[in-house]
Coordinates of C-alpha atoms and ligand atoms in Angstrom, one line a residue:
M24 CA 196.3 179.0 119.2
S25 CA 195.1 177.6 115.9
P26 CA 193.4 174.2 115.8
E27 CA 196.2 173.1 113.5
S28 CA 199.1 174.2 115.6
A29 CA 197.4 172.5 118.6
N30 CA 196.9 169.4 116.6
I31 CA 193.2 169.6 117.1
D32 CA 191.0 167.2 115.3
P33 CA 188.2 169.4 114.0
C34 CA 185.6 166.8 114.9
C35 CA 186.5 166.6 118.6
S36 CA 188.7 169.4 119.7
S37 CA 187.6 170.2 123.2
S38 CA 186.1 168.6 126.2
S39 CA 182.7 169.4 124.9
N40 CA 183.6 167.7 121.6
M41 CA 183.1 170.9 119.7
L42 CA 185.3 173.6 118.1
S43 CA 184.9 177.1 119.5
V44 CA 183.9 179.9 117.1
E45 CA 187.4 181.4 117.3
E46 CA 189.1 178.1 116.6
A47 CA 186.9 177.6 113.6
I48 CA 187.7 181.1 112.3
E49 CA 191.4 180.7 112.9
Y50 CA 191.4 177.3 111.2
L51 CA 189.6 178.7 108.1
L52 CA 191.8 181.8 107.9
S53 CA 195.0 179.7 108.1
R54 CA 193.8 177.9 105.0
A55 CA 192.7 181.0 103.0
D56 CA 195.7 180.7 100.7
I57 CA 194.4 181.5 97.2
K58 CA 197.0 183.6 95.3
L59 CA 195.1 186.0 93.0
E60 CA 196.6 187.8 90.1
S61 CA 196.0 191.6 89.9
E62 CA 194.7 193.8 87.1
S63 CA 194.5 197.5 86.5
V64 CA 191.1 199.1 86.5
G65 CA 189.8 202.6 86.1
L66 CA 188.6 204.3 89.3
K67 CA 184.9 204.0 88.3
Q68 CA 185.3 200.2 88.1
A69 CA 187.3 199.9 91.3
L70 CA 184.5 200.2 93.9
G71 CA 184.5 197.2 96.3
R72 CA 187.7 195.7 94.9
V73 CA 190.8 195.0 97.0
L74 CA 193.9 197.1 96.3
A75 CA 196.9 194.9 95.2
K76 CA 199.7 197.4 95.7
D77 CA 200.5 200.4 98.1
Q78 CA 199.9 203.7 96.4
S79 CA 201.9 206.9 97.0
S80 CA 201.1 210.4 95.9
P81 CA 203.0 212.0 93.1
V82 CA 201.8 215.5 94.1
F83 CA 201.1 217.8 97.0
V84 CA 197.4 218.3 97.9
P85 CA 196.5 221.1 97.8
P86 CA 199.3 221.8 95.3
A87 CA 199.6 225.5 96.4
D88 CA 198.5 227.7 99.4
N89 CA 195.0 228.7 98.5
S90 CA 192.0 230.6 99.9
A91 CA 189.5 228.8 102.1
M92 CA 187.0 231.7 101.6
D93 CA 185.6 234.2 99.2
G94 CA 187.1 237.4 100.3
Y95 CA 190.3 239.5 100.0
A96 CA 193.9 238.5 100.1
V97 CA 195.9 241.0 102.2
N98 CA 199.3 241.4 103.9
T99 CA 198.9 241.6 107.7
K100 CA 201.8 244.1 107.9
D101 CA 199.3 246.7 106.5
F102 CA 197.1 246.2 109.7
A103 CA 199.8 247.0 112.3
S104 CA 198.0 250.1 113.5
G105 CA 194.6 248.3 114.1
G106 CA 191.1 249.7 113.2
D107 CA 189.3 249.6 109.9
K108 CA 191.5 249.7 106.9
R109 CA 190.8 251.0 103.4
L110 CA 192.8 249.3 100.6
P111 CA 192.7 249.6 96.8
V112 CA 191.7 246.4 95.1
T113 CA 194.3 245.8 92.4
Q114 CA 193.5 242.4 91.1
R115 CA 190.8 239.7 90.9
I116 CA 191.8 236.0 91.4
P117 CA 189.1 233.4 90.7
A118 CA 189.8 229.6 91.3
G119 CA 191.9 228.2 88.4
T120 CA 193.9 231.4 87.8
R121 CA 197.1 232.7 89.4
G122 CA 197.4 236.2 90.6
K123 CA 200.3 238.7 90.5
M124 CA 202.6 239.8 93.4
L125 CA 200.4 241.7 95.9
V126 CA 201.7 245.3 96.1
P127 CA 202.0 246.4 99.8
G128 CA 199.1 248.6 100.9
T129 CA 196.7 246.8 98.4
A130 CA 194.2 243.9 98.5
A131 CA 193.3 241.3 95.9
R132 CA 189.7 240.1 95.4
I133 CA 190.0 236.3 95.8
F134 CA 187.7 233.3 95.6
T135 CA 187.6 229.9 97.4
G136 CA 190.3 227.6 96.0
A137 CA 192.2 230.3 94.2
P138 CA 196.0 230.4 94.9
V139 CA 197.1 233.0 97.4
P140 CA 199.3 235.5 95.6
D141 CA 202.9 236.1 96.6
G142 CA 203.0 239.0 99.0
A143 CA 199.7 238.1 100.8
D144 CA 199.7 236.2 104.1
A145 CA 196.0 236.2 105.1
I146 CA 192.5 236.1 103.6
V147 CA 189.8 238.4 105.0
M148 CA 186.4 236.9 104.6
Q149 CA 184.0 238.9 102.4
E150 CA 181.5 239.2 105.3
L151 CA 184.0 241.4 107.2
T152 CA 184.5 243.9 104.4
E153 CA 182.6 246.6 102.6
K154 CA 183.1 247.6 99.0
D155 CA 183.9 251.3 98.4
G156 CA 184.4 252.0 94.7
D157 CA 187.7 250.5 93.7
C158 CA 188.6 250.0 97.3
V159 CA 187.6 247.6 100.1
I160 CA 187.1 248.6 103.7
V161 CA 188.4 245.8 105.9
K162 CA 186.6 245.8 109.3
A163 CA 188.7 243.2 111.1
T164 CA 192.4 242.8 111.9
P165 CA 193.5 239.6 110.1
R166 CA 196.2 237.4 111.6
K167 CA 198.9 235.7 109.5
G168 CA 197.6 232.5 107.9
D169 CA 193.9 233.3 108.4
H170 CA 191.7 231.2 106.0
I171 CA 194.7 230.0 104.0
R172 CA 194.8 226.3 103.2
K173 CA 198.5 225.4 103.1
S174 CA 200.1 223.4 100.3
G175 CA 200.4 219.7 101.3
E176 CA 198.1 220.2 104.3
D177 CA 196.2 217.0 103.2
I178 CA 199.0 215.0 101.4
C179 CA 202.7 215.6 100.6
A180 CA 204.3 214.2 97.4
G181 CA 205.7 210.7 98.3
D182 CA 203.2 210.1 101.1
R183 CA 201.6 206.6 101.1
I184 CA 197.9 207.3 100.6
L185 CA 196.5 203.7 100.2
S186 CA 197.8 200.3 101.3
A187 CA 197.6 196.9 99.6
G188 CA 194.7 194.9 101.1
Q189 CA 192.4 197.9 101.5
K190 CA 188.9 197.3 100.2
L191 CA 188.1 200.3 98.0
R192 CA 185.2 202.5 99.2
P193 CA 184.1 205.7 97.6
Q194 CA 186.4 207.8 99.8
E195 CA 189.5 205.7 98.8
L196 CA 188.6 206.3 95.1
G197 CA 188.2 210.0 95.7
L198 CA 191.6 210.1 97.5
A199 CA 193.3 208.4 94.6
A200 CA 191.6 210.8 92.2
S201 CA 192.7 213.8 94.3
V202 CA 196.4 213.0 93.6
G203 CA 195.8 212.3 89.9
I204 CA 195.8 208.5 90.0
G205 CA 193.3 207.3 87.3
E206 CA 193.7 203.5 87.5
L207 CA 194.4 201.2 90.4
P208 CA 195.9 197.7 90.6
V209 CA 193.3 195.4 92.2
Y210 CA 193.0 191.7 92.7
R211 CA 190.9 189.9 90.2
K212 CA 187.4 189.0 91.3
L213 CA 186.8 185.7 92.9
K214 CA 184.4 183.3 91.3
I215 CA 182.3 181.6 93.8
A216 CA 180.1 178.6 93.0
I217 CA 177.0 178.2 95.1
F218 CA 174.3 175.5 95.2
S219 CA 171.7 174.3 97.6
T220 CA 170.9 170.6 98.4
G221 CA 167.6 169.1 99.2
D222 CA 164.8 167.1 97.5
E223 CA 162.3 169.3 99.3
L224 CA 163.4 172.5 97.6
V225 CA 161.4 174.4 95.1
T226 CA 162.6 177.5 93.2
P227 CA 160.5 180.6 94.1
G228 CA 157.9 181.5 91.4
N229 CA 156.7 177.8 91.1
P230 CA 153.9 176.2 93.0
L231 CA 154.7 174.2 96.2
G232 CA 154.0 170.5 96.2
E233 CA 153.3 168.2 99.1
G234 CA 156.1 168.4 101.7
Q235 CA 158.1 171.0 99.8
I236 CA 159.5 174.3 100.8
Y237 CA 160.9 177.2 98.8
N238 CA 164.7 177.4 98.4
S239 CA 165.6 180.5 100.3
N240 CA 169.2 179.8 101.1
L241 CA 170.3 180.1 97.5
Y242 CA 169.1 183.7 97.5
T243 CA 170.5 184.6 100.9
L244 CA 173.9 183.2 99.8
T245 CA 173.8 184.9 96.4
G246 CA 173.2 188.3 98.1
M247 CA 176.0 187.7 100.6
V248 CA 178.5 186.7 97.9
Q249 CA 177.4 189.6 95.7
A250 CA 177.8 192.0 98.7
L251 CA 181.5 190.8 98.8
N252 CA 181.8 191.8 95.2
C253 CA 182.5 188.3 93.9
D254 CA 181.3 186.7 90.7
I255 CA 178.7 184.0 91.2
I256 CA 178.4 180.7 89.5
D257 CA 174.9 179.7 90.4
L258 CA 174.5 175.9 90.2
G259 CA 171.0 176.0 91.6
T260 CA 169.4 173.2 93.6
V261 CA 170.8 169.7 93.7
P262 CA 168.7 166.6 94.6
D263 CA 169.6 164.4 97.6
N264 CA 171.6 161.7 96.0
L265 CA 175.3 160.9 95.7
D266 CA 175.6 161.0 91.9
S267 CA 174.0 164.4 91.5
T268 CA 176.0 165.8 94.3
K269 CA 179.3 164.6 92.9
K270 CA 178.4 165.8 89.4
V271 CA 177.6 169.3 90.6
L272 CA 180.8 169.4 92.8
Q273 CA 182.9 168.5 89.8
E274 CA 181.3 171.2 87.7
A275 CA 181.9 173.7 90.5
Q276 CA 185.5 172.7 90.9
A277 CA 186.1 173.1 87.1
S278 CA 184.8 176.7 87.1
A279 CA 185.1 178.3 90.5
D280 CA 187.8 179.6 92.9
I281 CA 185.7 178.6 96.0
I282 CA 182.6 176.4 96.4
V283 CA 180.0 177.4 99.1
T284 CA 176.9 175.3 99.7
S285 CA 174.1 175.0 102.1
G286 CA 172.5 171.9 103.6
G287 CA 173.5 168.3 103.4
V288 CA 176.4 168.5 105.8
S289 CA 174.6 166.9 108.8
V290 CA 175.1 163.3 109.6
G291 CA 171.7 162.0 108.4
E292 CA 171.6 159.4 105.6
E293 CA 170.0 162.0 103.3
D294 CA 173.1 164.3 103.7
Y295 CA 175.2 163.5 100.6
V296 CA 177.6 166.4 100.5
K297 CA 180.0 164.9 103.0
A298 CA 180.2 161.6 101.2
A299 CA 180.6 163.2 97.8
I300 CA 183.5 165.5 98.9
E301 CA 185.2 162.6 100.7
E302 CA 185.1 160.7 97.4
L303 CA 186.3 163.6 95.3
G304 CA 188.8 165.2 97.7
S305 CA 189.1 165.8 101.4
L306 CA 186.8 167.2 104.1
D307 CA 186.9 168.3 107.7
M308 CA 183.6 168.2 109.4
W309 CA 183.1 170.3 112.5
R310 CA 180.6 170.8 115.2
V311 CA 181.0 174.4 116.2
A312 CA 179.9 175.3 119.7
M313 CA 177.4 177.9 118.6
K314 CA 173.7 178.4 118.0
P315 CA 172.4 178.7 115.4
G316 CA 174.9 176.8 113.3
K317 CA 176.8 173.8 114.6
P318 CA 177.6 171.7 111.5
L319 CA 180.2 173.3 109.3
A320 CA 182.4 171.7 106.7
F321 CA 185.7 172.7 105.1
G322 CA 187.4 170.7 102.4
R323 CA 189.1 170.7 99.0
I324 CA 188.4 169.1 95.7
G325 CA 191.8 169.4 94.0
D326 CA 192.9 172.9 94.8
T327 CA 189.4 174.3 95.1
P328 CA 188.3 175.0 98.6
F329 CA 184.8 174.0 99.7
I330 CA 182.8 175.5 102.6
G331 CA 179.6 173.6 103.5
L332 CA 177.2 175.7 105.6
P333 CA 174.2 174.2 107.5
G334 CA 170.8 174.0 105.9
N335 CA 168.6 176.0 108.2
P336 CA 168.0 179.4 106.8
V337 CA 169.2 181.4 109.8
S338 CA 172.1 179.1 110.4
V339 CA 173.3 179.7 106.8
F340 CA 173.0 183.5 107.3
V341 CA 174.9 183.5 110.6
T342 CA 177.6 181.0 109.7
F343 CA 178.2 182.9 106.4
C344 CA 178.7 186.1 108.3
L345 CA 181.0 184.5 110.9
F346 CA 183.0 182.0 108.9
A347 CA 182.6 182.2 105.1
R348 CA 182.8 186.0 104.9
P349 CA 186.2 186.4 106.6
Y350 CA 187.5 183.4 104.6
I351 CA 186.4 184.9 101.3
L352 CA 187.7 188.3 102.3
K353 CA 191.1 186.9 103.0
C354 CA 191.1 185.0 99.7
Q355 CA 190.3 188.3 98.0
G356 CA 193.5 189.7 99.4
A357 CA 191.8 192.0 102.0
N358 CA 193.6 192.6 105.3
N359 CA 190.7 193.6 107.4
V360 CA 188.5 190.5 107.5
L361 CA 186.7 190.4 110.8
P362 CA 183.7 192.6 111.6
N363 CA 184.0 195.2 114.4
R364 CA 182.0 194.4 117.5
Y365 CA 180.4 197.1 119.8
A366 CA 179.4 197.0 123.4
V367 CA 175.6 197.7 123.8
K368 CA 173.2 197.5 126.7
A369 CA 170.8 194.5 126.7
D370 CA 167.2 195.4 126.9
F371 CA 166.3 191.8 127.4
D372 CA 166.9 188.9 129.9
W373 CA 168.5 185.7 128.8
H374 CA 168.3 183.5 131.8
K375 CA 168.8 180.0 130.3
P376 CA 172.1 180.1 128.4
G377 CA 172.9 176.8 126.7
P378 CA 176.2 175.1 126.4
R379 CA 176.8 176.7 123.0
R380 CA 177.4 180.4 122.3
E381 CA 174.3 182.1 121.0
F382 CA 174.1 184.6 118.1
L383 CA 170.8 186.4 118.6
R384 CA 169.1 188.5 116.0
A385 CA 168.9 191.9 117.6
F386 CA 167.8 195.5 117.0
V387 CA 169.9 198.2 118.5
E388 CA 168.8 201.8 118.8
L389 CA 169.6 204.8 120.9
D390 CA 167.3 205.3 123.9
N391 CA 166.3 208.8 125.0
L392 CA 169.4 208.9 127.4
G393 CA 171.7 208.3 124.4
N394 CA 172.5 204.7 125.4
T395 CA 172.6 202.0 122.7
R396 CA 169.9 199.4 123.7
A397 CA 169.6 196.0 122.2
S398 CA 166.3 194.2 121.9
I399 CA 166.1 190.6 120.5
Y400 CA 163.5 189.1 118.2
S401 CA 160.9 187.1 120.0
H402 CA 161.5 183.9 118.1
Q403 CA 165.1 182.9 117.7
G404 CA 164.6 179.5 116.0
S405 CA 167.2 178.6 113.3
G406 CA 164.4 178.4 110.7
V407 CA 162.9 181.8 111.5
L408 CA 164.4 184.0 108.8
S409 CA 162.0 186.9 109.7
S410 CA 164.3 187.4 112.7
A411 CA 167.2 188.4 110.4
V412 CA 165.0 190.8 108.4
W413 CA 163.7 192.4 111.6
A414 CA 167.2 192.8 113.1
N415 CA 169.9 195.3 112.4
G416 CA 172.7 193.0 113.7
I417 CA 173.6 190.1 115.9
V418 CA 174.2 190.0 119.6
E419 CA 176.6 187.5 120.9
I420 CA 175.9 185.7 124.2
S421 CA 178.6 183.7 125.9
N422 CA 177.6 180.2 126.8
K423 CA 176.6 179.4 130.3
K424 CA 176.4 183.1 131.3
P425 CA 172.9 184.6 131.9
V426 CA 172.2 188.1 130.7
N427 CA 170.0 190.7 132.6
V428 CA 168.5 193.9 131.3
G429 CA 171.2 196.6 131.5
D430 CA 174.2 194.2 131.1
M431 CA 176.7 195.0 128.3
V432 CA 176.7 192.6 125.4
S433 CA 178.7 192.3 122.2
F434 CA 177.0 193.4 119.0
I435 CA 177.9 193.0 115.3
P436 CA 175.9 195.4 113.2
F437 CA 174.9 194.2 109.8
T438 CA 176.4 197.4 108.4
E439 CA 179.8 195.8 109.4
I440 CA 179.0 192.7 107.3
F441 CA 177.4 194.1 104.2
A442 CA 179.1 197.5 103.9
Ligands
LIG505 P1 169.9 169.9 106.0 O1 171.2 170.4 106.6 O2 170.0 169.6 104.6 O3 169.4 168.7 106.8 O4 168.8 171.0 106.2 C1 168.4 171.4 107.5 C2 167.0 172.2 107.3 O5 167.2 173.3 106.5 C3 165.9 171.4 106.7 O6 164.7 171.7 107.4 C4 165.9 171.8 105.3 O7 164.6 171.7 104.7 C5 166.3 173.3 105.4 N1 166.9 173.7 104.2 C6 168.0 173.2 103.6 N2 168.3 173.8 102.5 C7 167.5 174.8 102.4 C8 167.3 175.9 101.4 N3 168.1 176.0 100.4 N4 166.3 176.8 101.6 C9 165.5 176.7 102.7 N5 165.6 175.7 103.6 C10 166.6 174.8 103.5
LIG506 MG1 168.9 168.4 103.3

């Protein structure tokens, strides 16, 4: 049930006054309604783009029956009597050439990938033969079809090979190439404006003053948006005041498809993003029942959607993975937007679960019995970014349910997020 269909007020949806993680995702996805134009790009430019139209094969792959081995093309009828067989070699067929009709009682020297000549119905691998002048001695009894790759065994002409909404990985590009398609229709790249808010923030490479910290979120966000293959509009760091926040938001709206920010969406009087968006457009503020995370904002300035992530460095990282990523993927036209989760064995105790669902930075590896075991970083604070660097994924712990060593828990590997 979506928060919208249930008439849920994002600020106070449930008895605990918070939105569940699933409700927040569903709410966001129901608003991922950007309609992108498509463009045609060469295969080498198509990696990481989202396919805009189904693709069918114009050809059979392989186009003809061909040899899977270096060896000899023969006719199995010549082997009815069993035992070694001595056959004259009447032709040589390398890959890229076509042989002549195989005369009964003869063999053709053939190489991997070469078309099987008419009249032959099996390939004998070279290792089972011996050369004898112009003849070959075959020391095995071949069966019909041995080592022949049949025409169309991978793809038949007319088969759908790729579907609209697929994110193109190297193997999709290779498959398109294998049927002779040189260009693919893909959705245009999204332009995402990002900025950080906070008077305390200093750009790395400069000295820190009293009470200041380095701006890390801008770099985490940049990396995550780049990993999604979007173009970035980097609007840098914005001071904590209403005018600057409004100005940068107007600039972002003029140039971007989506605006993603970090910080300034809490309820303190130094948090100006909320007030600025409310003046320029509309905003829903949520408290999501999760840790780290909690404050999350979604709004629009004109037609441009806005996602406001929390300020704490780990909260930004986790909420981007859980909320901003699927939203952006859906806006890109992708049809597979949620990461796969895997069941793994906990190698830790979690005896004091809080009222919110926890997303712990975890490291999963195989133990010597072949079980996947999850350890968690010793310090799970929302400011401890080292936890995300140490980890290879996130373990999800239900609220109110303790975990003991050996219990199964749900794990999202980072490879699911950044692949
Ligand atoms: P806020 O949501 O703006 O109140 O920020 C919450 C916490 O996150 C504060 O401790 C901020 O200093 C910190 N923070 C906010 N933005 C950033 C950033 N871009 N890089 C690192 N830390 C930040
Ligand atoms: Mg702040």
